[in-house]
mmCIF file of C-alpha atoms in Angstrom:
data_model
loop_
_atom_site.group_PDB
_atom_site.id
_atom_site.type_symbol
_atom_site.label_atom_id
_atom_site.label_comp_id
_atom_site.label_asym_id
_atom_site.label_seq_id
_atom_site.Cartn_x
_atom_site.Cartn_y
_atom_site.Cartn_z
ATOM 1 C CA UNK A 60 185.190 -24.838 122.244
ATOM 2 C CA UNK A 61 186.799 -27.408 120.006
ATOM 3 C CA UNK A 62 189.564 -26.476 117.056
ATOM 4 C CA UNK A 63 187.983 -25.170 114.507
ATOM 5 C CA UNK A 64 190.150 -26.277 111.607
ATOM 6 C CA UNK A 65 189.544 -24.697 107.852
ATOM 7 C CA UNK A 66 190.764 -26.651 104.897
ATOM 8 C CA UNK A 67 191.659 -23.967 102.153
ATOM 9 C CA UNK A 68 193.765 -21.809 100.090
ATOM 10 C CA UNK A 69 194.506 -18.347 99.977
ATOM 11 C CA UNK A 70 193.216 -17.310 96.968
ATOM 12 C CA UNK A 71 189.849 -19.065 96.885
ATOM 13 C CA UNK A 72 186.808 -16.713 97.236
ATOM 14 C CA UNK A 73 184.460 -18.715 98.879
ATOM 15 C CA UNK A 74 187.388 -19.589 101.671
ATOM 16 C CA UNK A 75 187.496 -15.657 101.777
ATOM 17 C CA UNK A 76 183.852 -14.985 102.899
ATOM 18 C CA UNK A 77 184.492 -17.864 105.562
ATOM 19 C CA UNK A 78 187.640 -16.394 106.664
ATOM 20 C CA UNK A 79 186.139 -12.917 107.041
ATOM 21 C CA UNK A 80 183.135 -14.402 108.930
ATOM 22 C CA UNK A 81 185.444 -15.791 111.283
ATOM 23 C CA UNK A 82 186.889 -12.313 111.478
ATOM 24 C CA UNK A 83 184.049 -11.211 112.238
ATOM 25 C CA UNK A 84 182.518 -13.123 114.751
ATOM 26 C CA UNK A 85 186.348 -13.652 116.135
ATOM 27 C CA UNK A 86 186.944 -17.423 116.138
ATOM 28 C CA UNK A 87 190.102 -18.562 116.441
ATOM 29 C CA UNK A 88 190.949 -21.046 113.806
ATOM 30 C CA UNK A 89 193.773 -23.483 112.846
ATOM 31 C CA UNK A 90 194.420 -22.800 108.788
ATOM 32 C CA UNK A 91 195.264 -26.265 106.072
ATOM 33 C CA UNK A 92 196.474 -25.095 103.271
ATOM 34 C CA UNK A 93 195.012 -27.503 100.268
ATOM 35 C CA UNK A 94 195.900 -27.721 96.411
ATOM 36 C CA UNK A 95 194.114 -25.593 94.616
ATOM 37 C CA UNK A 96 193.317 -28.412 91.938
ATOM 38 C CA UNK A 97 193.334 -32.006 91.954
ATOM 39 C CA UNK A 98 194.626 -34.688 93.519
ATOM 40 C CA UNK A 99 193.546 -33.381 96.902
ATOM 41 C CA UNK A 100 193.981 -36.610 98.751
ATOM 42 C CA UNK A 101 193.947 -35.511 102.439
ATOM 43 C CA UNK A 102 190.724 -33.549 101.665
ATOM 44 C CA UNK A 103 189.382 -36.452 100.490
ATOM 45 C CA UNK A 104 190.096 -38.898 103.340
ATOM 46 C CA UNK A 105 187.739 -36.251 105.180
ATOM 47 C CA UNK A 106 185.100 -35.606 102.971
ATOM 48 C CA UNK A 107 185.223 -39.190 100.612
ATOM 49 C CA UNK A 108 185.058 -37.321 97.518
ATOM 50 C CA UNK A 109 183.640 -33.586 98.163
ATOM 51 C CA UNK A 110 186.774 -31.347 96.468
ATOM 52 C CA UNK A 111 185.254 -28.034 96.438
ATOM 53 C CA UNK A 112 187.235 -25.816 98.748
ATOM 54 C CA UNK A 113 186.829 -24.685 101.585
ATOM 55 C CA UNK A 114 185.662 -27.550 104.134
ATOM 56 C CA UNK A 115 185.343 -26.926 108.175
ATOM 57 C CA UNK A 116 186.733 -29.750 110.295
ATOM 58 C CA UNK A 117 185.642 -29.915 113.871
ATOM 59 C CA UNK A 118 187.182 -33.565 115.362
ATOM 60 C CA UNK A 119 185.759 -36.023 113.448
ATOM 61 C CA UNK A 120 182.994 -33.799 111.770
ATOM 62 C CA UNK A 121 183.201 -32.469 108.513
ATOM 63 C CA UNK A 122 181.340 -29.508 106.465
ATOM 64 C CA UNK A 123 181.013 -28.995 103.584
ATOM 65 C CA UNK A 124 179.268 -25.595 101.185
ATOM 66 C CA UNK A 125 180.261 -22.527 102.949
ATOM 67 C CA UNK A 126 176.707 -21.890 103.538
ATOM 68 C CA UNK A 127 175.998 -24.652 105.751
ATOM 69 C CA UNK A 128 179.608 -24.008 107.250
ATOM 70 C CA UNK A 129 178.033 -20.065 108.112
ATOM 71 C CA UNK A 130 175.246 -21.963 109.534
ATOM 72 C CA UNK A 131 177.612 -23.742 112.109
ATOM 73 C CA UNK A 132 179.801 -20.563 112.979
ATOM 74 C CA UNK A 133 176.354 -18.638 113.817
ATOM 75 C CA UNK A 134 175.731 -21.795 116.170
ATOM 76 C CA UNK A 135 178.668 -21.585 117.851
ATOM 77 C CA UNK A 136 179.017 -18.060 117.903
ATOM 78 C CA UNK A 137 175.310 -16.707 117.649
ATOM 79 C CA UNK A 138 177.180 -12.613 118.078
ATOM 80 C CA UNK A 139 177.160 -10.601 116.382
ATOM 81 C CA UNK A 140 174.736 -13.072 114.075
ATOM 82 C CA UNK A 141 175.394 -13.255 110.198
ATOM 83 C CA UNK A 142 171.157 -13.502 110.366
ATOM 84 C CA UNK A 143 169.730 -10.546 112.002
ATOM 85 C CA UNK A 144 165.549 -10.217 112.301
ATOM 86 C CA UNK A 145 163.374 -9.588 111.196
ATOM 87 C CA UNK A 146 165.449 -9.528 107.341
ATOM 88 C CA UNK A 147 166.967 -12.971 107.999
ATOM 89 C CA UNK A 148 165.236 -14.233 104.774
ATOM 90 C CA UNK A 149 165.814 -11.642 102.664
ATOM 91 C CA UNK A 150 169.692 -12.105 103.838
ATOM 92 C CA UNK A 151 169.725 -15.992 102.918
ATOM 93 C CA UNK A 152 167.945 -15.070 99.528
ATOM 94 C CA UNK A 153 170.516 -12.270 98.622
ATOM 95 C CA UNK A 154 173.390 -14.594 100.067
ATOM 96 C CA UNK A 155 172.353 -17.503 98.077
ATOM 97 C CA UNK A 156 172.072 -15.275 94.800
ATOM 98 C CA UNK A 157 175.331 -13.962 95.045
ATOM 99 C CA UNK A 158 176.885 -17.361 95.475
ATOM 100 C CA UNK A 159 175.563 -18.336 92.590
ATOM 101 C CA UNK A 160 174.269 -15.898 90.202
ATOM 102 C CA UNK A 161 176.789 -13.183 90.763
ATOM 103 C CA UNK A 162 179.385 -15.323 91.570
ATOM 104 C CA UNK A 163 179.500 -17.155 88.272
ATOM 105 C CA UNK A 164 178.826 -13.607 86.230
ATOM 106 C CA UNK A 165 182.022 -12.468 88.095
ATOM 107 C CA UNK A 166 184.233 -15.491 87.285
ATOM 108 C CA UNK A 167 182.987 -15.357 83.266
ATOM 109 C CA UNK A 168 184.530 -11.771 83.572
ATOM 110 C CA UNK A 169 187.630 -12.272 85.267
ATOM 111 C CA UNK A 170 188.811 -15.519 83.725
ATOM 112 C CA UNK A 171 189.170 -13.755 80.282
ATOM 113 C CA UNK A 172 192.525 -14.278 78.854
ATOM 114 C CA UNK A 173 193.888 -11.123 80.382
ATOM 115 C CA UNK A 174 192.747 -12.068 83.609
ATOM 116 C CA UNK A 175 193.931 -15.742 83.100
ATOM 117 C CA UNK A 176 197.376 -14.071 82.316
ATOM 118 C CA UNK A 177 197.939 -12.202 85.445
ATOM 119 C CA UNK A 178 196.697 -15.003 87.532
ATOM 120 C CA UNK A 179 199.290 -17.383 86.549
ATOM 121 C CA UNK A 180 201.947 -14.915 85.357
ATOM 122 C CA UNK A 181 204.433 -15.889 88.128
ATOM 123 C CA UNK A 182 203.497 -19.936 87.532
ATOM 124 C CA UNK A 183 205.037 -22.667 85.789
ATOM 125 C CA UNK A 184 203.669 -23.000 82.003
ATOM 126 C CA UNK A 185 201.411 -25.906 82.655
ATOM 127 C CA UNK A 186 200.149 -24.106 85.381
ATOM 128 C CA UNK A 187 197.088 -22.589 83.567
ATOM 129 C CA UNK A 188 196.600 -25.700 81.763
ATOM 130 C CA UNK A 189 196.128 -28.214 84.366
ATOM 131 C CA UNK A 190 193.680 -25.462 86.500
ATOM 132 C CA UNK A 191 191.854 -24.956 83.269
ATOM 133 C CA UNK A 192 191.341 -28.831 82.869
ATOM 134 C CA UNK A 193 190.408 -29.487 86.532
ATOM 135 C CA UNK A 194 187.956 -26.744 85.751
ATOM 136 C CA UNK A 195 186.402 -27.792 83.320
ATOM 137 C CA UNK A 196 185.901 -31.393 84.990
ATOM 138 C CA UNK A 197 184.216 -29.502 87.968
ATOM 139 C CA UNK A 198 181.869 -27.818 85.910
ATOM 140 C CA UNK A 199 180.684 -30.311 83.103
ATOM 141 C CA UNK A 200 176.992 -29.458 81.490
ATOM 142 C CA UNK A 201 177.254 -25.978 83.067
ATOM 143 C CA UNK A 202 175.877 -23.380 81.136
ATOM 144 C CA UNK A 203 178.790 -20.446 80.763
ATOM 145 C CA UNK A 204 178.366 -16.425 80.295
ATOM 146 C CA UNK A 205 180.283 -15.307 77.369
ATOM 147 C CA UNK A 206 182.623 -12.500 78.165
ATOM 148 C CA UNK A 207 180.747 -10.027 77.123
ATOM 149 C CA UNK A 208 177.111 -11.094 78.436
ATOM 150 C CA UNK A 209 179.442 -11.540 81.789
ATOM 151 C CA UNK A 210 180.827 -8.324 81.692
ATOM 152 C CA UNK A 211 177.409 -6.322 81.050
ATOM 153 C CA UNK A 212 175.528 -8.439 83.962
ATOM 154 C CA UNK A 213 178.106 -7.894 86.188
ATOM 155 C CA UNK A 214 178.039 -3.905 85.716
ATOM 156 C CA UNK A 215 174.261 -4.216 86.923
ATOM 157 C CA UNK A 216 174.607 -5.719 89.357
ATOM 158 C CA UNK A 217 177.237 -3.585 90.611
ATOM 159 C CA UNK A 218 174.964 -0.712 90.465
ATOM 160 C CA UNK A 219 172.432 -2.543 91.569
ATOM 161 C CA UNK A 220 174.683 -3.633 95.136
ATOM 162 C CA UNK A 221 175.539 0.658 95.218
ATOM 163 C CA UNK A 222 171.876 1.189 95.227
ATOM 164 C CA UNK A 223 171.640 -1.017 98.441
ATOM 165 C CA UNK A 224 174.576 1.154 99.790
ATOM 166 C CA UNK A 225 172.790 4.432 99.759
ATOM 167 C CA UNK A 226 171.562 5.001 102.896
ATOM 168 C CA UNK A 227 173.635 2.594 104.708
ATOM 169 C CA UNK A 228 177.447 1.318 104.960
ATOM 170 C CA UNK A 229 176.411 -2.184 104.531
ATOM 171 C CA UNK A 230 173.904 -4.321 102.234
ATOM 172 C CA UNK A 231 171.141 -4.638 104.465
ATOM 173 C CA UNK A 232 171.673 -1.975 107.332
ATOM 174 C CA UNK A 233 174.436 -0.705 109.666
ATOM 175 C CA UNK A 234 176.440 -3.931 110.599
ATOM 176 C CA UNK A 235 177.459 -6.391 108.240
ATOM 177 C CA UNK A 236 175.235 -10.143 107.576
ATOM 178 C CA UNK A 237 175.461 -13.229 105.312
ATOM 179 C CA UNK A 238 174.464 -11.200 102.504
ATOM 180 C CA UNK A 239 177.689 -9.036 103.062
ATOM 181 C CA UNK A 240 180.378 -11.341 103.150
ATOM 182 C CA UNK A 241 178.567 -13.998 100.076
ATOM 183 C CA UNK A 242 178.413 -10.781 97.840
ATOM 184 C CA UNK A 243 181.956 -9.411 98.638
ATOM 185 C CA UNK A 244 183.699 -12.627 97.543
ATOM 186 C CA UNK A 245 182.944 -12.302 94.227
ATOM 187 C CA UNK A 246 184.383 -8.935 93.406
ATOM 188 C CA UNK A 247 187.088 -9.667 96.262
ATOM 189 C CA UNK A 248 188.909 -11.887 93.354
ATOM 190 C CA UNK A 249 187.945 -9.308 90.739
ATOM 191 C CA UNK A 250 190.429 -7.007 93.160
ATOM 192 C CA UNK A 251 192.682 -8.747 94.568
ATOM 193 C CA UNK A 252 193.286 -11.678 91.824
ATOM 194 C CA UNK A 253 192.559 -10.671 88.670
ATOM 195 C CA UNK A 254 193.412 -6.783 89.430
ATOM 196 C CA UNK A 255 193.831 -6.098 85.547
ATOM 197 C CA UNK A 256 190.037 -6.595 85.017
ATOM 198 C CA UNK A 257 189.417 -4.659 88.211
ATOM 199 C CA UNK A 258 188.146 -1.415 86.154
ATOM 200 C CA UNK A 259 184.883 -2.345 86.297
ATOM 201 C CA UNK A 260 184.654 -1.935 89.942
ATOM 202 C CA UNK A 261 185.190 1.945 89.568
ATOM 203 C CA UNK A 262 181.990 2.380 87.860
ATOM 204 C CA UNK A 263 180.812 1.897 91.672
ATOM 205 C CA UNK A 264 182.437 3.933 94.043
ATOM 206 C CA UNK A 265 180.227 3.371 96.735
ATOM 207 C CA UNK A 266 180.990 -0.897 96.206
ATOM 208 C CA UNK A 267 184.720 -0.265 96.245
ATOM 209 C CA UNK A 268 184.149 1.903 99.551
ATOM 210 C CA UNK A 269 182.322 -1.010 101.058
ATOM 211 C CA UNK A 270 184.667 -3.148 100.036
ATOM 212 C CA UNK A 271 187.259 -1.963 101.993
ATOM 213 C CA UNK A 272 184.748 -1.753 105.634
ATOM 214 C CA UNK A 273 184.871 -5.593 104.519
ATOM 215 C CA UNK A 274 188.402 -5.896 104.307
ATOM 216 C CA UNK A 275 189.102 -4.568 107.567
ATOM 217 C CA UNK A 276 187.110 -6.771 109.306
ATOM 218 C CA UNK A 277 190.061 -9.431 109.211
ATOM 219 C CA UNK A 278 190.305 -12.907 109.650
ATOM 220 C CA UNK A 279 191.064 -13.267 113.264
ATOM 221 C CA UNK A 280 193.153 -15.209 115.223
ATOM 222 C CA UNK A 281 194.595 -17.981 113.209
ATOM 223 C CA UNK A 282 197.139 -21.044 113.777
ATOM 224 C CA UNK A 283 198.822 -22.931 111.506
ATOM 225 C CA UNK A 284 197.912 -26.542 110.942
ATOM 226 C CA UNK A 285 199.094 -29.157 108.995
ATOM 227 C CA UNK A 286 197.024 -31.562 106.840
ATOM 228 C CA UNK A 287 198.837 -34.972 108.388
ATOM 229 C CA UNK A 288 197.856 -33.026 112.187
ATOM 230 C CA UNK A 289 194.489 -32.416 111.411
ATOM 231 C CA UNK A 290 193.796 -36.402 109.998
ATOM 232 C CA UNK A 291 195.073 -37.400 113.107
ATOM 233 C CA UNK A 292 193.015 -35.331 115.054
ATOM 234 C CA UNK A 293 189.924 -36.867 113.251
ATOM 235 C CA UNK A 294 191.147 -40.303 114.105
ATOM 236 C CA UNK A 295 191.368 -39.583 117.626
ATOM 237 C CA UNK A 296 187.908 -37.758 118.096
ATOM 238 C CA UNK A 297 184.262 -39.197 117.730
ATOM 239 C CA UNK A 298 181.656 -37.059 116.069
ATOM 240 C CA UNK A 299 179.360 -34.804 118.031
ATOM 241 C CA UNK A 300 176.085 -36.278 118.864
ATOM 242 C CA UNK A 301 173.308 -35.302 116.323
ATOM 243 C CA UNK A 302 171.237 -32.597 118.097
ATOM 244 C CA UNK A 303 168.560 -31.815 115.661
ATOM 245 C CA UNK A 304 167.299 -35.273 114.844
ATOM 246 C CA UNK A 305 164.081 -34.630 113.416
ATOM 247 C CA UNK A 306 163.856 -36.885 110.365
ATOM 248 C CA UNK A 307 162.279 -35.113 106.838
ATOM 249 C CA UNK A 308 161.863 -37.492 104.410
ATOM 250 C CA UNK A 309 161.528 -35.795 100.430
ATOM 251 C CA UNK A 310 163.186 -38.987 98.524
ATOM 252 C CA UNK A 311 161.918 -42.276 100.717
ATOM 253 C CA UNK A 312 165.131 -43.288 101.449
ATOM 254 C CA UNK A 313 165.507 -44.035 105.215
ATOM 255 C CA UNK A 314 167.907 -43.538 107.487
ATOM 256 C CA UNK A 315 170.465 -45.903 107.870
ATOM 257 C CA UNK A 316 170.137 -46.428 103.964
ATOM 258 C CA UNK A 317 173.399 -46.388 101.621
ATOM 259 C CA UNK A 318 173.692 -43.117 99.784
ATOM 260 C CA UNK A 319 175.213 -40.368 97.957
ATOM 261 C CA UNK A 320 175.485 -37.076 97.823
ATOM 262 C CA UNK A 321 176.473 -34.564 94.937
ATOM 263 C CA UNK A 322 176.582 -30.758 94.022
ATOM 264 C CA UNK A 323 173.653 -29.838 92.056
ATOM 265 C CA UNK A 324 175.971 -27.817 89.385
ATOM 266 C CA UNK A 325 179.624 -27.007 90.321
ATOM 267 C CA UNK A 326 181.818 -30.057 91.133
ATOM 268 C CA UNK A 327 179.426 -33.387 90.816
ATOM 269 C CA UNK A 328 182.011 -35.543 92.989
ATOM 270 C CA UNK A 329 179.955 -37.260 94.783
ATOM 271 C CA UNK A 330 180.447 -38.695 98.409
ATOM 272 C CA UNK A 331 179.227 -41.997 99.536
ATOM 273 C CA UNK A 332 177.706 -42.943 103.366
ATOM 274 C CA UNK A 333 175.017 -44.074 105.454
ATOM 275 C CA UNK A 334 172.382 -41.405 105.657
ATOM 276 C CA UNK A 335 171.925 -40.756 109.767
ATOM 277 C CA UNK A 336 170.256 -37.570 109.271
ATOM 278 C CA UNK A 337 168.285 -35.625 106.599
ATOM 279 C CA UNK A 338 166.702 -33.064 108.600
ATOM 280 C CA UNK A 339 165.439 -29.241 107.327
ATOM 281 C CA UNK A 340 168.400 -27.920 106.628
ATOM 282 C CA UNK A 341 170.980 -30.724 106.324
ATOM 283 C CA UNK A 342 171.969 -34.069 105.406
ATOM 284 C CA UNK A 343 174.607 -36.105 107.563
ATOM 285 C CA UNK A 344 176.601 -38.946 106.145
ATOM 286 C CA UNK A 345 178.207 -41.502 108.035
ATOM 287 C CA UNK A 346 181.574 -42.645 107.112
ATOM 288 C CA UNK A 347 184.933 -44.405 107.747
ATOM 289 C CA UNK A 348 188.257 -43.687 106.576
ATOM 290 C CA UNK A 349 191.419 -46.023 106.473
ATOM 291 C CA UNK A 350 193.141 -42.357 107.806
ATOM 292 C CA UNK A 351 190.430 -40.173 109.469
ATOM 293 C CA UNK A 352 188.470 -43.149 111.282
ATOM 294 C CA UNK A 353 184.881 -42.719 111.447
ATOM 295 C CA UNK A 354 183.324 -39.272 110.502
ATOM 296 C CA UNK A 355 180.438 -37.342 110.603
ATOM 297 C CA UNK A 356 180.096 -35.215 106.854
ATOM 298 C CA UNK A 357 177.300 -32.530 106.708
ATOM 299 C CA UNK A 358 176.041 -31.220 103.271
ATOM 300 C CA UNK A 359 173.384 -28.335 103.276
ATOM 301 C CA UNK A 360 170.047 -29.653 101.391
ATOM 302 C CA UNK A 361 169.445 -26.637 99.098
ATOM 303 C CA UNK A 362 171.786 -27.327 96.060
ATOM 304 C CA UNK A 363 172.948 -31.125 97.115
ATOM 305 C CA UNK A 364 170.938 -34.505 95.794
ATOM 306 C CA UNK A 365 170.524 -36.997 97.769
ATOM 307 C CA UNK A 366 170.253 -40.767 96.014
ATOM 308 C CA UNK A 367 170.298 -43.930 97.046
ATOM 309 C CA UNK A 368 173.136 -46.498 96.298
ATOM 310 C CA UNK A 369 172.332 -49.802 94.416
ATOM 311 C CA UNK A 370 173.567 -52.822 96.299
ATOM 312 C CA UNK A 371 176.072 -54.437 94.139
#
C-alpha cells in the first residue's frame, strides 16, 4: 500500500476523528505536523490554496474534507467499515450533522473567554490574537451562536447523543462507524482542550463513558514525517489513475475546463485547476506545483462549489 501521509496538528479536532479512524481500521501513517494558522506554505504547494487542516497525501494525490478523506480510508481498508448496512445513510446523515451543526455549537461554547484563556495560557501574548484573526478570516459571513444559545444547544444534544447510547456502547450499534468518530471530535476538544468548560459533559454520563471506548481505540502505527520529505515525495510520484470516471455534470462546465473550488462556509480559500473529474461523490483538480510537480487534489461535492475561471 502506498504512505499514507496526514498533514495536521495535534490539537485539531477534525485531524482527531481521522487519526482515530486510522486507529481503528489500523493504517499505518507517516504524521506532518502543520501551523495551526496561517502562512501554511508547504500545505499550500499541495493543495494550491485549501488551508483547512487536516489533508491526506498519498504520492502525488491530495485530499482534502475529512469526509471525503474517510471515504478513501474505507477504500483502502473496507474492515472493519466506518459504513455498515443496512444504516449506512443514516451514519453519513448523523456524521455530516455533527460536523457541522454540533461541531460549530461546540466551538461557540468552548471558545468563551475562559476557554480562550486556558487554550493559550502557556503561549506567547499575541498568540490568541493572531489565531483569533486567522479565524475570523476563515469564517467571514458565518452566522455565530452566542454563548449562551451555544451552551443550551449543546446540552441537547448531549442528551440527545446519551439517548442513542442506551441500549448500545456506540451511536448506532455495537462497533463503532462514521457517525462515532464525526460526533466525538467535537466534545473531544471540549475535554481535552478547553477542559475548564468541560462541566457540561457531566450532565451525560453515558457520553463521557463513550468517550473514553473512543479514546482507546488509538491512532495506530505512526511515523514521523517531515513537510520538505513529503513535497519531495509528491514530486517524485504521478497520481493514481482515476478509477471512477463517470462524468456528472450539475454546473455545464466540462472537463478539462479551468476552475475553482471553495468551502461552502468555513475557510472560502479557494483552489484553482483543470477539472478531470466531477463524478457522484467528488471533484478532482488537476494541478502543478513549482515544489510538488503535478498533483491530483480531490474535494468531496457536498459542501464545495465548483465555478468556472474567466480567461483573463
Amino acid at each position: 500500500m502506498t504512505e499514507l501521509i496526514l498533514h495536521h496538528y495535534p490539537t485539531s479536532p477534525f485531524a482527531e476523528k481521522i487519526r482515530l479512524i486510522l486507529g481503528y481500521k489500523q493504517i499505518p501513517w507517516k504524521s506532518v505536523i502543520i501551523p495551526a494558522i496561517m502562512p501554511k506554505p508547504d500545505v499550500l504547494a499541495l493543495t494550491g490554496g485549501y488551508r483547512k487542516t487536516p489533508v491526506l497525501q498519498i504520492g502525488a494525490d491530495i485530499y482534502c474534507d475529512t469526509a471525503l478523506i474517510a471515504d478513501v480510508l474505507e477504500h483502502i481498508q473496507p474492515r472493519p467499515t466506518l459504513y455498515p448496512e443496512p444504516s449506512k445513510g443514516m451514519a453519513r446523515t448523523l456524521a455530516q450533522w455533527a460536523d457541522t451543526t454540533l461541531f460549530w455549537t461546540s466551538m461557540a461554547y468552548n471558545l468563551q473567554p475562559r476557554g480562550l484563556a486556558q487554550m493559550f495560557e502557556h503561549a506567547p501574548p499575541h498568540a490568541a490574537r493572531a489565531f483569533g484573526e486567522d479565524r475570523k478570516a476563515m469564517s467571514a459571513g458565518m452566522m455565530r451562536l452566542r454563548p449562551a444559545d451555544a451552551a443550551a444547544a449543546y446540552k441537547s444534544y448531549l442528551r440527545r447523543l446519551s439517548d442513542m447510547l442506551d441500549d448500545w456502547p456506540y451511536l448506532q450499534g455495537e462497533v463503532p462507524c462514521i457517525s462515532d468518530f464525526a460526533a466525538y471530535h467535537p466534545l473531544w476538544f471540549t475535554r481535552m482542550r478547553t477542559p475548564v468548560m468541560a462541566e457540561i459533559l457531566n450532565l451525560a454520563p453515558p457520553v463521557l463513558e463513550w468517550m473514553d471506548r473512543m479514546a482507546a481505540i488509538g491512532h495506530g502505527p505512526m511515523e514521523k514525517f517531515s513537510a520538505p520529505e513529503a513535497i519531495a515525495l509528491a514530486a517524485a510520484s504521478a497520481p493514481a489513475p482515476l478509477h471512477d470516471d463517470v462524468f456528472q455534470d450539475e454546473h455545464g462546465i466540462p472537463l478539462g475546463s479551468r476552475v475553482s473550488i471553495s468551502a461552502d462556509l468555513f475557510g472560502p480559500e479557494s483552489t484553482e485547476g483543470e477539472l478531470i473529474a466531477a463524478t457522484r461523490m467528488h471533484y478532482t483538480l488537476r494541478r502543478t506545483d513549482a515544489r510538488a510537480g503535478m498533483l491530483h487534489v480531490h474535494f468531496p461535492r457536498i459542501g464545495y462549489s465548483l465555478k468556472a475561471v474567466t480567461p483573463p
